[in-house]
Amino acid sequence: MNSASSAGSEPQEGDRVRVERDGSSYEGVLLPSSTADHLVLKLDGGYNVAIASEATTVAVLEAAVYDVERAQDVDDLAEEEEGSSVTFDTDLPTISLISTGGTIASTVDYRTGAVTAQFDAEDVLRAVPDLAGRANYRGRVVANILSENATPEIWQELAHAVHEEIEAGADGVVVMHGTDTMQFSASALAFILDTPVPIVFTGSQRSADRPSSDNVMNAVCAVEAAKADCAEVLVCMHASESDDRCALHRGTRVRKNHTSRRDAFETVGRAPLGEVRYDDGETEVWFRRAYAERGACDLALAADLETDVELLKFTPGMDSALLDACEGKAGLVVEGTGLGHVHTDWIPRLGEFVERGTVVVMTSQCIDGRVCDRVYDTGRDLLDAGLIEAGDTLPGTAKVKLMWALANAEDLREAGEAMERSLAGERTARSTPWT
Amino acid sequence: MNSASSAGSEPQEGDRVRVERDGSSYEGVLLPSSTADHLVLKLDGGYNVAIASEATTVAVLEAAVYDVERAQDVDDLAEEEEGSSVTFDTDLPTISLISTGGTIASTVDYRTGAVTAQFDAEDVLRAVPDLAGRANYRGRVVANILSENATPEIWQELAHAVHEEIEAGADGVVVMHGTDTMQFSASALAFILDTPVPIVFTGSQRSADRPSSDNVMNAVCAVEAAKADCAEVLVCMHASESDDRCALHRGTRVRKNHTSRRDAFETVGRAPLGEVRYDDGETEVWFRRAYAERGACDLALAADLETDVELLKFTPGMDSALLDACEGKAGLVVEGTGLGHVHTDWIPRLGEFVERGTVVVMTSQCIDGRVCDRVYDTGRDLLDAGLIEAGDTLPGTAKVKLMWALANAEDLREAGEAMERSLAGERTARSTPWT
């Protein structure tokens, strides 16, 4: 507060103050995280702001709202600081950074360690200084797991957290997530949420202690994507082995296609929806196809999931005991061969499942291309048995979608019909299988 | 036999004859499939030959070995015609064409229909006239199935048939196979057989009645590949959407990556081993990497398979009942996430499986890249639990290999060790996961 000219008494940490600068006015509690260069205020709306202290007028409205000398109050204050922004710039959007764990979060959590379930904007900027000046940040931890341990319950917690952040005014959300099951979590949020702002998943294939780490560039590009116009659930990861661009994949169409490469993620069957070009910190976001625009829909959440849904991959010589283990489930996604086939012996068994109320959906282990069971007799037998074709929906996405559809549709018929059309870009327009 | 000048009586179908032409002499039974242009003989060695009838001398050695008027003898004769060659050219190699069914065989079986379990070189040439003049052909049917119905037993029958054909003198083998599980069958033959000649799988993504059918070009290129120097199990399918080249994939490294495209098959992680360039019937076979050369090893067969092996794909939210259904199996291939992960809850359970004698092998659903469970704690826990890393072996190939290793290794330890090295090109040399 060295350069702040105060009207009335000298403002102290814990005072409720009004700060005026460049014609803007902010009212809130002055926080201990204020520095020589910045005043940090807890605003009434819950956000924290940091205001460059140069040429600032500060008026004390109410002294000692918090007693910063008393430990319990300091704790209260520290708690209030959750979601702080190191440097609030009213010209910049506010981006919520949500951590779920994984390699990228192992960086962000570096200072606090894995046991701490909170991190704030200061932690973020300490770990990734390149993020400074791009946005005002809110930090939040939903989980601290390796993503192979993700569950439908964690997808729901994450969806609720993202919903709260957007409700609280975030202009975009970045979800830091382990790469192993990122495509499942991104799909889950795409079905659960209607979003008026971008929700951008990012992660890291190489941890920060490696010279080839991708965490800084991925985080920077994800923040830039979260500021963009595209109000979709996106995955932002390296687009090539160079450090020149990140791809922006639609969350329901992306797949981790390599165990270790930095550009492991690919949009199946076509180029990614967009890119963030990156040149030594300078960025440019662009899109090659149409997308849902910012603000085009209202924020909404439908978080129920029917978790009694299984994905079963068929391979030659498979024991039917595995199929038996799926009997009575609410939903079953079969990862068949080619255009959507399984051994002929399975067909009547799958027909029994359908008769008894299991919604059975066919996808293909080919990954690319669409299932089409009208070509061969055996495929037509599958359709006669009541199986639903998932088009070109990816098998993993189909599993998540079926969980969502069974919990949110009026009945089984409506759930099945939902699998036959696109809800969140997961199924592209019908084409003949021969083009 | 219009142009044939006979010594002695006029030769009749069913006679045992000697045919001389251009200094070569052939002895055998004259078959009813002889035409105005060609004499077709069943040779003593079992091969059928067709000899251009122009400027040919035919001597009857024994009249009426078969009575072609009597139905049962005609049937005998027809049976004898199995493996006939329409035009035998002593300068051309002999290629055995083995049919197992699928879209490509639906062409070849056009005349006889699906119920006939025999086809000969005439059927082949009638269906694909472009094959004429490229080789002498033997035809053989092992199965007539859509390939989703393939089983380990059919792989074994196929391996025995291929073994017999090579023993009988085939210079190369073409296996016509449905595309859905071609990669599994090709892998099975790669493990079961040591081969001194090429074994080339081919198929068709579009049946012959479609203008865009790939069956003719694929068959022609497969025959050319079967004549080549490369004594490996190969998959020969369209390399692009144009009709300009087929790719030659190593059978253990190939995957059907699209449900319907003609160039659906891809060698995972690198370019195919070779190509057959095709220009309106003109062909050129070339290889971009080292391969096992023709004659480099002796023919050998080890056809035993342990069929009690399962492939289980892990996805988030998976019911552990599916894992329970694999308890007590001889082998289990897990298709994990990323570098080879599953939910932490699975690790002790998999450890129990190993303790009780199940060989558990980890692969990755990423498809490309290699598993490496040394990177994260949970991966190291998997290794401590006794799981074996399959490197970059494809999950489907790993299942077939584990079936073979468990049946042919001395004990479980040796079977496990076999999974950690390459037996048939299925696992490439170790590299760090970060390159």
mmCIF file of C-alpha atoms in Angstrom, chain B residues 98-102 105 140-146 154 158 175-178:
data_model
loop_
_atom_site.group_PDB
_atom_site.id
_atom_site.type_symbol
_atom_site.label_atom_id
_atom_site.label_comp_id
_atom_site.label_asym_id
_atom_site.label_seq_id
_atom_site.Cartn_x
_atom_site.Cartn_y
_atom_site.Cartn_z
ATOM 1 C CA ILE B 98 -6.839 -71.150 -49.367
ATOM 2 C CA SER B 99 -10.309 -69.882 -48.677
ATOM 3 C CA THR B 100 -11.776 -69.424 -45.223
ATOM 4 C CA GLY B 101 -14.792 -67.371 -46.245
ATOM 5 C CA GLY B 102 -15.542 -63.707 -45.886
ATOM 6 C CA ALA B 105 -14.439 -65.673 -50.826
ATOM 7 C CA ARG B 140 -8.450 -75.290 -51.168
ATOM 8 C CA VAL B 141 -11.270 -74.480 -48.763
ATOM 9 C CA VAL B 142 -10.653 -74.659 -45.028
ATOM 10 C CA ALA B 143 -13.809 -72.917 -43.867
ATOM 11 C CA ASN B 144 -16.641 -70.852 -45.193
ATOM 12 C CA ILE B 145 -17.369 -68.454 -42.377
ATOM 13 C CA LEU B 146 -17.708 -64.773 -41.701
ATOM 14 C CA ILE B 154 -10.199 -72.826 -37.127
ATOM 15 C CA LEU B 158 -5.906 -73.314 -41.292
ATOM 16 C CA VAL B 175 -5.259 -67.067 -47.496
ATOM 17 C CA MET B 176 -8.566 -65.461 -48.387
ATOM 18 C CA HIS B 177 -10.158 -64.378 -45.142
ATOM 19 C CA GLY B 178 -12.862 -62.129 -43.767
#
